[in-house]
Coordinates of C-alpha atoms and ligand atoms in Angstrom, one line a residue:
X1 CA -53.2 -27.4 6.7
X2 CA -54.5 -31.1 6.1
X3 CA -51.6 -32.2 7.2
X4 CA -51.9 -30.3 10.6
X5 CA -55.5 -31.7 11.1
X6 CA -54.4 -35.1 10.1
X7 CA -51.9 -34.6 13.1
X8 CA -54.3 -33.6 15.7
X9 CA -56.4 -36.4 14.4
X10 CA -53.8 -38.9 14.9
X11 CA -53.0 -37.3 18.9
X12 CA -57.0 -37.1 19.4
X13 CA -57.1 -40.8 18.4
X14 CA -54.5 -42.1 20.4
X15 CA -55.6 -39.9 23.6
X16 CA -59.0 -41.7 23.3
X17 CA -57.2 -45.5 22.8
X18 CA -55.1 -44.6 26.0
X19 CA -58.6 -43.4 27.9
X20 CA -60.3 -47.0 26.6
X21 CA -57.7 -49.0 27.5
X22 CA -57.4 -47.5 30.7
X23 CA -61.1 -47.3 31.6
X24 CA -61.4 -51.0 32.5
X25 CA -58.5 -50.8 35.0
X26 CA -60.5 -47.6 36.3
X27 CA -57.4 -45.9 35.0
X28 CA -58.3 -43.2 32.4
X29 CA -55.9 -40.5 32.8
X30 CA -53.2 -43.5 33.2
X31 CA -54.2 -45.0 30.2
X32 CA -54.1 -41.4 28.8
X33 CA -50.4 -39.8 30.1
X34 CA -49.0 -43.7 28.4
X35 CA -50.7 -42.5 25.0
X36 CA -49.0 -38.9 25.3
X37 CA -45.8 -40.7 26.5
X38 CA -45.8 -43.2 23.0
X39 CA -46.7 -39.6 21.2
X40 CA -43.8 -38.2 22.4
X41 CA -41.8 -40.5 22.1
X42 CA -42.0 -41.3 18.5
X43 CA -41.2 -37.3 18.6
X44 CA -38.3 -37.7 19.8
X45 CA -37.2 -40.5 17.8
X46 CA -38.0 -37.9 14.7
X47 CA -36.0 -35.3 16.3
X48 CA -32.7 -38.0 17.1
X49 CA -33.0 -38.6 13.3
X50 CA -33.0 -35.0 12.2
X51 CA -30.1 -34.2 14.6
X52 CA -28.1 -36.5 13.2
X53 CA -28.5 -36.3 9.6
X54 CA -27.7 -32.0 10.4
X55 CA -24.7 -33.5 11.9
X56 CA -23.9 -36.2 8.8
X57 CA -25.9 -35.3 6.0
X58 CA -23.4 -36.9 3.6
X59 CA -23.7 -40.6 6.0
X60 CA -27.1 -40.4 7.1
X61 CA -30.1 -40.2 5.2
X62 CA -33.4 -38.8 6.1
X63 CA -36.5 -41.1 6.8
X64 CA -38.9 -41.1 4.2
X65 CA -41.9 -40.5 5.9
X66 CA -45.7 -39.3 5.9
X67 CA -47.2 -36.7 7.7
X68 CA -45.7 -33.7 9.8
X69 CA -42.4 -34.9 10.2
X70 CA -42.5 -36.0 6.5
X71 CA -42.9 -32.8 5.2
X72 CA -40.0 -30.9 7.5
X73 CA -37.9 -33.8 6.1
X74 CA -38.9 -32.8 2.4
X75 CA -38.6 -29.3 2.6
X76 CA -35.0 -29.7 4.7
X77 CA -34.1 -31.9 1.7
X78 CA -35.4 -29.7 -0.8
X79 CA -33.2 -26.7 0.6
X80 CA -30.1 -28.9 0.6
X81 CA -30.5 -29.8 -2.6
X82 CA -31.3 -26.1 -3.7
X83 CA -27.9 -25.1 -1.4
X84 CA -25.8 -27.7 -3.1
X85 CA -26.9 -26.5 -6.6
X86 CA -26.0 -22.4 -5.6
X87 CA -22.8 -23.8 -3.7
X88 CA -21.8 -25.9 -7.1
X89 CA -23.0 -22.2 -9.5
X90 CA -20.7 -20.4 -7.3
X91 CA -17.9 -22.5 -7.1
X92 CA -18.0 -22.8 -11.2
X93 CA -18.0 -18.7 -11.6
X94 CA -15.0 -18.5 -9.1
X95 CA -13.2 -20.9 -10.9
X96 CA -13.8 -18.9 -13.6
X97 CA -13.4 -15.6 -12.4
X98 CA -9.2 -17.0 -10.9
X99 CA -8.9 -18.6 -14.5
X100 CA -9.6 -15.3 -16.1
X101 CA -7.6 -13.2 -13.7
X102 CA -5.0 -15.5 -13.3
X103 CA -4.8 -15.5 -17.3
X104 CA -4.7 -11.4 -16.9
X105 CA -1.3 -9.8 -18.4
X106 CA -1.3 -7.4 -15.0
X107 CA -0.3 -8.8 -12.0
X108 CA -3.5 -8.3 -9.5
X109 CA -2.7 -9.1 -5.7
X110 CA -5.7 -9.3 -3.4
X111 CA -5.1 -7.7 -0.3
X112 CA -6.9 -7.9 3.1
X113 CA -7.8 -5.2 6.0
X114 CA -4.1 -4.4 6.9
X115 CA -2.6 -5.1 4.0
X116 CA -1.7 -8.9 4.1
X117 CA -2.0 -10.6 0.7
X118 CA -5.2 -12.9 0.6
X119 CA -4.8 -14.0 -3.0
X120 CA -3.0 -13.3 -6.2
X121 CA -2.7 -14.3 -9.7
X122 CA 0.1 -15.9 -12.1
X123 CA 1.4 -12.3 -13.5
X124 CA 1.8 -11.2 -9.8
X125 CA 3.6 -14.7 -9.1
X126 CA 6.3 -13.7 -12.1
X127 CA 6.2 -9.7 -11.3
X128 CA 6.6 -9.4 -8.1
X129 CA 8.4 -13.2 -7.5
X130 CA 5.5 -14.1 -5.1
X131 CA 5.1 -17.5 -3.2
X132 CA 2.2 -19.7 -2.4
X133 CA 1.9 -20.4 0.2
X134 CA 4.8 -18.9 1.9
X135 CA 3.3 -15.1 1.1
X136 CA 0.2 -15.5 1.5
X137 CA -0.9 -13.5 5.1
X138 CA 2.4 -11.5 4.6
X139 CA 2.0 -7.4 4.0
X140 CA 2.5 -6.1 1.0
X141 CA 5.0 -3.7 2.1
X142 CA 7.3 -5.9 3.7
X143 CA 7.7 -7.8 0.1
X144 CA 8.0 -4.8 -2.1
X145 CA 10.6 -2.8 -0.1
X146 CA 10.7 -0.1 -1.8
X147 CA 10.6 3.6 -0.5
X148 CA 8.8 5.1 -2.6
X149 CA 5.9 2.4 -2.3
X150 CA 6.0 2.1 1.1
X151 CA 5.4 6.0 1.3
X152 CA 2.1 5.2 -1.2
X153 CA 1.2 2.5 0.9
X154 CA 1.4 3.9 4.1
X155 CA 0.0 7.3 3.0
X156 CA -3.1 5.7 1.7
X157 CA -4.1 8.3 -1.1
X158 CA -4.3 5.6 -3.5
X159 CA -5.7 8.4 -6.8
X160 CA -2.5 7.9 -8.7
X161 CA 0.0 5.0 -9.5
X162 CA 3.7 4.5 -8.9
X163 CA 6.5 3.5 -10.6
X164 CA 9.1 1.1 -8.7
X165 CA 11.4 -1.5 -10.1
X166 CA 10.9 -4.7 -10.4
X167 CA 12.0 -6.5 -7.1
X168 CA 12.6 -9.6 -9.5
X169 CA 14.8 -7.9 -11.8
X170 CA 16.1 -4.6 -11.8
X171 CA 16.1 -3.7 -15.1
X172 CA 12.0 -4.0 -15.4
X173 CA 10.2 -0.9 -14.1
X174 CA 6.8 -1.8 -12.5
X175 CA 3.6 0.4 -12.0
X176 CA 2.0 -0.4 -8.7
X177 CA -1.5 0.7 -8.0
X178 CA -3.9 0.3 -5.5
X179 CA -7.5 0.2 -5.4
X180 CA -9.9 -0.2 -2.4
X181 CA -12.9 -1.7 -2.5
X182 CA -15.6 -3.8 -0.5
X183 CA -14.6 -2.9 3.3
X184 CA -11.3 -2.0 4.0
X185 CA -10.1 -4.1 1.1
X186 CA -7.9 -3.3 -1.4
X187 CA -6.5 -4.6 -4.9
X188 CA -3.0 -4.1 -6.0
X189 CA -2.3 -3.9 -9.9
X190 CA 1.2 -4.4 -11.2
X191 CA 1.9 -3.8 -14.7
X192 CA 5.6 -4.2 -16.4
X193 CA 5.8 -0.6 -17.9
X194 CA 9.7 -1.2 -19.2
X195 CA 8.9 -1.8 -22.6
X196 CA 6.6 1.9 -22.5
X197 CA 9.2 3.7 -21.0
X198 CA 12.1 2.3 -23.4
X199 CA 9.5 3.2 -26.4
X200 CA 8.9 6.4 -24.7
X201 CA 12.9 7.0 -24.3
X202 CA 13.7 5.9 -28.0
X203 CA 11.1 8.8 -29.2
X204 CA 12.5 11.4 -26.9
X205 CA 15.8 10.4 -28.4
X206 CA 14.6 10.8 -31.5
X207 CA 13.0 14.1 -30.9
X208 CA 16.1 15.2 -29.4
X209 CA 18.2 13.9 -32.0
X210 CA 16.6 15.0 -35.3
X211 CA 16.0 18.6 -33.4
X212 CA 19.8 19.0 -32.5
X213 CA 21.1 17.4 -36.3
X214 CA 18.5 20.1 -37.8
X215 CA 20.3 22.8 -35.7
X216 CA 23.3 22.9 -37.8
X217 CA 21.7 23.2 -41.6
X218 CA 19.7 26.0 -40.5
X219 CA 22.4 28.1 -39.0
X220 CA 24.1 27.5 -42.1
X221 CA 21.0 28.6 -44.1
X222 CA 20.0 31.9 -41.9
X223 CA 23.4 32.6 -42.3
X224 CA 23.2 32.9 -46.3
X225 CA 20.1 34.4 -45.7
X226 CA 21.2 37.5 -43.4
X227 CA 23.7 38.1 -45.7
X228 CA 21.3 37.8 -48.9
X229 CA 18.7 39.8 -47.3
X230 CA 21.2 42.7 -46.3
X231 CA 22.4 42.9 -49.6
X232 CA 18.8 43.0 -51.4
X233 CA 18.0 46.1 -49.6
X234 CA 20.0 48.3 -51.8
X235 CA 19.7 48.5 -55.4
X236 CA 22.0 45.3 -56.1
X237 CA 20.8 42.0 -58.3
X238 CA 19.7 40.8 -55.5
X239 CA 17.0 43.7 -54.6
X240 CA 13.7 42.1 -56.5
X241 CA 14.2 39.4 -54.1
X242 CA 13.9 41.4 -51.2
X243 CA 10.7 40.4 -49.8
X244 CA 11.0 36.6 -51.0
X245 CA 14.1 36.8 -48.5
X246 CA 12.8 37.9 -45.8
X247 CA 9.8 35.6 -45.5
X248 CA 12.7 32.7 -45.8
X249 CA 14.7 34.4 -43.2
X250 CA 11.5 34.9 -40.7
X251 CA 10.6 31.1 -41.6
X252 CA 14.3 30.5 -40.8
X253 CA 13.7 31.9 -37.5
X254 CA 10.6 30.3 -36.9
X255 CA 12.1 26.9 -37.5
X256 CA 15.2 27.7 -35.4
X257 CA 12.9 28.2 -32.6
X258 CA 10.8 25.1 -32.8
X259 CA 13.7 23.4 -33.0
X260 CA 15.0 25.0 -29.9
X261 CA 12.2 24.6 -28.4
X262 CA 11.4 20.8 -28.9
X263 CA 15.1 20.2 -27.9
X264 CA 14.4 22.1 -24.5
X265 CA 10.8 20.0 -24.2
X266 CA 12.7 16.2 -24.5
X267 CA 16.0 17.4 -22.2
X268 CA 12.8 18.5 -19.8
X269 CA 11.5 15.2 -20.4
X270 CA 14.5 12.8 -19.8
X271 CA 15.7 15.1 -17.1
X272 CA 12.8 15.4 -14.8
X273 CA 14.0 13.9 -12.0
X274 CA 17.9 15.5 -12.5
X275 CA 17.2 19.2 -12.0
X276 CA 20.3 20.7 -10.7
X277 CA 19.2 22.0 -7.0
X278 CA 21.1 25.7 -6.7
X279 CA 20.5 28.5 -4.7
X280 CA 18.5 30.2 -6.7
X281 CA 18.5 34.1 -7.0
X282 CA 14.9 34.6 -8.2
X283 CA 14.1 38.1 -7.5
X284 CA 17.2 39.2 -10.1
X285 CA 15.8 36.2 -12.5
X286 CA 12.2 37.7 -12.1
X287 CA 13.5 41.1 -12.9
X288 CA 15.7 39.6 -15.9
X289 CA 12.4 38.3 -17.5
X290 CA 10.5 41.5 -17.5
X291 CA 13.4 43.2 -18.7
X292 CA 13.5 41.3 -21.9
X293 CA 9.7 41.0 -21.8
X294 CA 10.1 44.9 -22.2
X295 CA 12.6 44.7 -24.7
X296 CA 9.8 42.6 -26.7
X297 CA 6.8 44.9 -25.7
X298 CA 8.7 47.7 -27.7
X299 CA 7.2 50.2 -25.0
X300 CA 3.8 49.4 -25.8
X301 CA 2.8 48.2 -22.1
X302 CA 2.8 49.4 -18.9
X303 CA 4.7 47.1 -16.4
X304 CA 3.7 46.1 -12.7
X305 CA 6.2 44.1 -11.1
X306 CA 5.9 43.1 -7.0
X307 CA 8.9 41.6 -5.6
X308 CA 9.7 40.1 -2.5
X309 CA 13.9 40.3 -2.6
X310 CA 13.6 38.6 0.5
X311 CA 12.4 35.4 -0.7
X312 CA 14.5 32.9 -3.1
X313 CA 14.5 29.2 -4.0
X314 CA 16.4 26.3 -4.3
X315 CA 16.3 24.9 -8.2
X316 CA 17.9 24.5 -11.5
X317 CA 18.5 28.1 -13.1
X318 CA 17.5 27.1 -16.9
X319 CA 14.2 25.6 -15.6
X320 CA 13.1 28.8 -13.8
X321 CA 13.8 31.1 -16.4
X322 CA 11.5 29.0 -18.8
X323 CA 8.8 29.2 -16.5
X324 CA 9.4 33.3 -16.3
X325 CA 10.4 34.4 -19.8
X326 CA 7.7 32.3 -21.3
X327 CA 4.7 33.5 -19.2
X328 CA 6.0 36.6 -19.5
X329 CA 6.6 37.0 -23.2
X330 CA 2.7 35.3 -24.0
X331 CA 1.4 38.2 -21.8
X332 CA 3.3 41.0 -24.1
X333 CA 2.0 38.5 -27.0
X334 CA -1.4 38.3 -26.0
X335 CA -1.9 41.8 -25.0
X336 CA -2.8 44.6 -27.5
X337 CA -0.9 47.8 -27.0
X338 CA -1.5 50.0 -24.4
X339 CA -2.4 47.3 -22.0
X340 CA -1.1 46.6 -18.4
X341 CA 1.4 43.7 -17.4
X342 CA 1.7 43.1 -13.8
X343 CA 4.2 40.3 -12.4
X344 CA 4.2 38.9 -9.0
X345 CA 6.7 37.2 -7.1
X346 CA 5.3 37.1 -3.7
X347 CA 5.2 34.4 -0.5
X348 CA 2.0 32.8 -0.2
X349 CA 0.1 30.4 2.5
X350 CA 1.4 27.0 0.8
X351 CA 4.5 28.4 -0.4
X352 CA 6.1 30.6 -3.4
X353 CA 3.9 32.4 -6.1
X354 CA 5.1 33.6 -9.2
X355 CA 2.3 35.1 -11.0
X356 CA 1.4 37.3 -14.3
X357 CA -1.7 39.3 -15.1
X358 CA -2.3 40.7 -18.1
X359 CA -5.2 42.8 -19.5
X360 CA -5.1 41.1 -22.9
X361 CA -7.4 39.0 -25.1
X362 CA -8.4 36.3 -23.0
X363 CA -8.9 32.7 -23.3
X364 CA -12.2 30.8 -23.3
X365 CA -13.2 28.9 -20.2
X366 CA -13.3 25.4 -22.2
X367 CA -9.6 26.2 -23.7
X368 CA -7.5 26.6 -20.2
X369 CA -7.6 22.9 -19.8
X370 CA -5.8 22.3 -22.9
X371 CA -3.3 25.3 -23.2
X372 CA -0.5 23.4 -22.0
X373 CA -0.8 20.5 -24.3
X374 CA 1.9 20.5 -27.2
X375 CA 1.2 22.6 -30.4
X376 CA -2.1 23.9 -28.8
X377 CA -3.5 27.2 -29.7
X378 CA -6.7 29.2 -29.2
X379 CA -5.4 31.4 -32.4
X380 CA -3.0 29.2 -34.8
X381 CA -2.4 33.0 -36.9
X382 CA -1.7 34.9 -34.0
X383 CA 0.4 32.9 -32.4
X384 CA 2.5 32.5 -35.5
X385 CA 2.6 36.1 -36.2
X386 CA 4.1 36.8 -33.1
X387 CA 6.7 34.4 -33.4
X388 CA 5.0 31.4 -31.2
X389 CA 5.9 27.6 -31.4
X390 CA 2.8 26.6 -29.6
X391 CA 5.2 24.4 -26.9
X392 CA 6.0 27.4 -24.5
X393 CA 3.1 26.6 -22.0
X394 CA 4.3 22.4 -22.0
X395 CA 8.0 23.3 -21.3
X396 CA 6.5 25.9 -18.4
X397 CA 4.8 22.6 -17.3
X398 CA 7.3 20.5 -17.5
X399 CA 9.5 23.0 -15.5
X400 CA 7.1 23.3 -13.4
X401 CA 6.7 19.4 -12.5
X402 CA 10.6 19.7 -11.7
X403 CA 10.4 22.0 -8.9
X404 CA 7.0 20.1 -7.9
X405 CA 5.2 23.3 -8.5
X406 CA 1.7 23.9 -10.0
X407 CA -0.3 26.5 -12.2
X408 CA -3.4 27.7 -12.1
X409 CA -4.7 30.1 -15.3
X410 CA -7.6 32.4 -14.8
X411 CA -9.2 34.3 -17.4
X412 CA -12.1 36.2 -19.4
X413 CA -12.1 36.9 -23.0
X414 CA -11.4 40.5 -23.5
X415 CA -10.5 41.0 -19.7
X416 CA -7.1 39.5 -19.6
X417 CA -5.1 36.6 -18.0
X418 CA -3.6 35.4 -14.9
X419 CA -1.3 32.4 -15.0
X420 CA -0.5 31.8 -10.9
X421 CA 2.5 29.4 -10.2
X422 CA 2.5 27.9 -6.6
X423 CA 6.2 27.1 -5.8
X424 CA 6.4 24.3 -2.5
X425 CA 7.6 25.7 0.6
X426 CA 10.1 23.0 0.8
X427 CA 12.2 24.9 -1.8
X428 CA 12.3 28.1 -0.4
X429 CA 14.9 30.2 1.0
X430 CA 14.6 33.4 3.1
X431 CA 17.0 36.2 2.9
X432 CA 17.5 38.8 5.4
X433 CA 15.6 41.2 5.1
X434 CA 17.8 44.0 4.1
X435 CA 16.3 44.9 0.8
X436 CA 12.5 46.3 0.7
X437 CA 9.8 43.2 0.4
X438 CA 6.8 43.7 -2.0
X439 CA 7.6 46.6 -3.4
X440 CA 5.9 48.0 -5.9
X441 CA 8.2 49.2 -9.0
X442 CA 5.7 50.6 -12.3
X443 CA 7.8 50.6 -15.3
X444 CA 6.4 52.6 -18.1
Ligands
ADP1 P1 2.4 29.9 -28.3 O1 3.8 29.8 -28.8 O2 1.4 29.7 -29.4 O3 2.2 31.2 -27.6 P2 2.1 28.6 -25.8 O4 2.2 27.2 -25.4 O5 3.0 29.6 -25.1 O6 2.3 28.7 -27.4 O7 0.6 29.0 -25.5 C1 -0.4 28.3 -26.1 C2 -1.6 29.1 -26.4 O8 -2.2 29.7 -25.2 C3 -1.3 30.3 -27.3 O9 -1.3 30.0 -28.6 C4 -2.4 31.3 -26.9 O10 -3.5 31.0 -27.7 C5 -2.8 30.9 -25.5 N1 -2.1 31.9 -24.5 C6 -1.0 31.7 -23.8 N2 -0.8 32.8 -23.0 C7 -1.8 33.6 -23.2 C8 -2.2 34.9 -22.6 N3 -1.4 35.5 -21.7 N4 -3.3 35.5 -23.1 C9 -4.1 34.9 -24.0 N5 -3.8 33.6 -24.5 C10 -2.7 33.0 -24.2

């Protein structure tokens, strides 16, 4: 505020010199108009300087000066300096932030609106065999031709990664993922996964190999062990060893079908992607499955089954029946005596549905999520007792995952179960129409 009244001081002043020198030439507001004129002049001289230290400020320096023009020319100064010191804090946690990504094992590539690479760091240089500055501006896709990524890329659901190989060397598998951010922007992460799959191969080989050189010992030992247990059922030496035999042969069986069944889980595994694709006669597989559900059930449940014969599938035989038998089976397993199976095998909106309903024991709410890990189940005893491995429900979603099919499991303790499986409508087949569709066959 001084400084302003200092200012108008300093005009008032100089108006009143102009008036005095004027008055004896009769020439006031002459003497006057040449004080304003020297007022603004010196103005403008402040103003030439300022312009042209905004246009220099490295070359030219800024007057140091008292009054109004003084203080705009501190605080100007003062902002540089505090600019300068934010530019130099930014530039330093940059440079920091490209040394520590660069030094990142992933590759990260920073891409802008339409998918041209802005940036990228040393792992993405070696991964991908990126240039600078050649790729830089270039899109992504037209670097890493592959079809499968350019169908991520272009589809933009960006929830999930993919799996490519490496455009550097083929032997290298890459996961690619992206992730938007900021506006329009997106990151791409590349990660050499070849050493995980080859890890995950050698323990599916291993799986596969200690299951199938088990195989062979215990046919040889249920074999002794039939032939023991038949003979200690009369009154031979053999008879006080009757039940000791049979719990070895029932173990025997137990183990034989683990065995089988970790041998079907790790050919699932290693042959995902090389499901034979038949013409598929699902109706008479559907029907095969309940039967030998049935043969299980002993006549102790009543059997619904709703087929449409009209509709089939394209897919590999072995998978299927998996799928059937084993949801099939668990509901006979899971259901006490006297309760109700019904299967389904009907067309739906999206596509096929295979589905089974049973009014047995139920599973908790906080359980479904985990019923198709490996060795998981709600009752460890009751599954044992009737002859369950705990793997059924992972090779039904392994099969599954081969024919790109989903489940969903509904169900209330006590009320029963429903395990729905939707089939894609890009597998199925239509048949004419010759036979009767959703009919309605109770099997007592
Ligand atoms: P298991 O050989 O033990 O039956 P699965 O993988 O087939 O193994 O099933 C896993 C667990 O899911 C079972 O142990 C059981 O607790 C539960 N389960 C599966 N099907 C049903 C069903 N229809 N009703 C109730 N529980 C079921």
């Amino acid at each position: 505020m001084v400084v302003w009244r200092r200012e108008l001081l300093r005009l008032t002043l100089l108006v009143l010199l102009g008036a005095w020198v004027g008055m004896p030439f009769e020439q006031v507001f002459g003497g006057i108009s040449a004080a304003l004129a020297v007022y603004a002049v010196l103005h403008v001289r402040r103003l030439v300087q300022l312009r042209m230290w905004l246009e220099h400020p490295k070359r030219q320096d800024l007057p140091e000066l008292g009054g109004l023009w003084g203080q705009v020319f501190d605080g100007l100064l003062e902002l540089q300096r505090k600019s300068r010191k934010k530019k130099k804090k930014l530039a330093a946690m940059l440079a920091e932030f490209q040394a520590s990504t660069a030094a990142l094992p992933d590759g990260a590539v920073v891409l802008g609106h339409s998918g041209e690479i802005s940036w990228f760091n040393n792992a993405a240089r070696t991964l991908l065999g990126l240039r600078v500055p050649q790729d830089i501006g270039i899109r992504v896709p037209n670097l890493v031709r592959h079809p499968v990524f350019t169908a991520y890329f272009e589809e933009g659901r960006f929830d999930n990664e993919v799996e490519v190989p490496s455009p550097v060397n083929r032997t290298k598998t890459l996961s690619l993922r992206v992730i938007p951010y900021g506006q329009n922007q997106r990151l791409l992460i590349v990660r050499d996964i070849s050493q995980r799959l080859l890890l995950d191969a050698a323990r599916r080989d291993f799986v596969s190999n200690a299951s199938h050189e088990l195989r062979t010992p215990l046919t040889v030992l249920r074999g002794y062990l039939d032939m023991m247990e038949h003979d200690a059922q009369g009154q031979g030496v053999l008879a006080p060893w009757h039940a000791p035999l049979t719990e070895m042969r029932n173990q025997a069986l137990r183990m034989e079908s683990l065995v089988n069944d970790m041998l079907k889980l790790a050919r699932l595994e290693s042959g995902r992607a090389r499901m034979s694709d038949d013409l598929l006669d699902v109706p008479a597989l559907v029907r095969r499955a309940v039967d030998d559900a049935k043969a299980l059930s002993k006549e102790q449940h009543r059997f619904e089954l709703e087929c449409d014969d009209t509709l089939t599938m394209t897919g590999g035989e072995t998978e299927l029946l998996s799928i059937l038998a084993n949801l099939v089976n668990n509901a006979v397993r899971y259901t006490p005596p006297g309760g109700v199976i019904r299967v389904t095998w009907a067309k739906a909106p999206e596509g096929g549905r295979f589905a089974v309903a049973d009014s047995g024991i139920g599973i908790a709410q906080e359980d479904i999520p985990r019923l198709t890990e490996r060795f998981f189940r709600v009752d460890v005893g009751r599954s044992r007792a009737s002859g369950g491995t705990g793997l059924g429900l992972s090779i039904v979603k392994h099969s599954l995952e081969a024919f790109d099919a989903r489940m969903d499991i509904e169900s209330e303790i006590g009320v029963g179960s429903t395990f729905i499986c939707h089939f894609p409508a890009h597998r199925l087949v239509y048949r004419n129409a010759e036979k009767s569709a959703n009919k309605i066959e109770g099997y007592i």
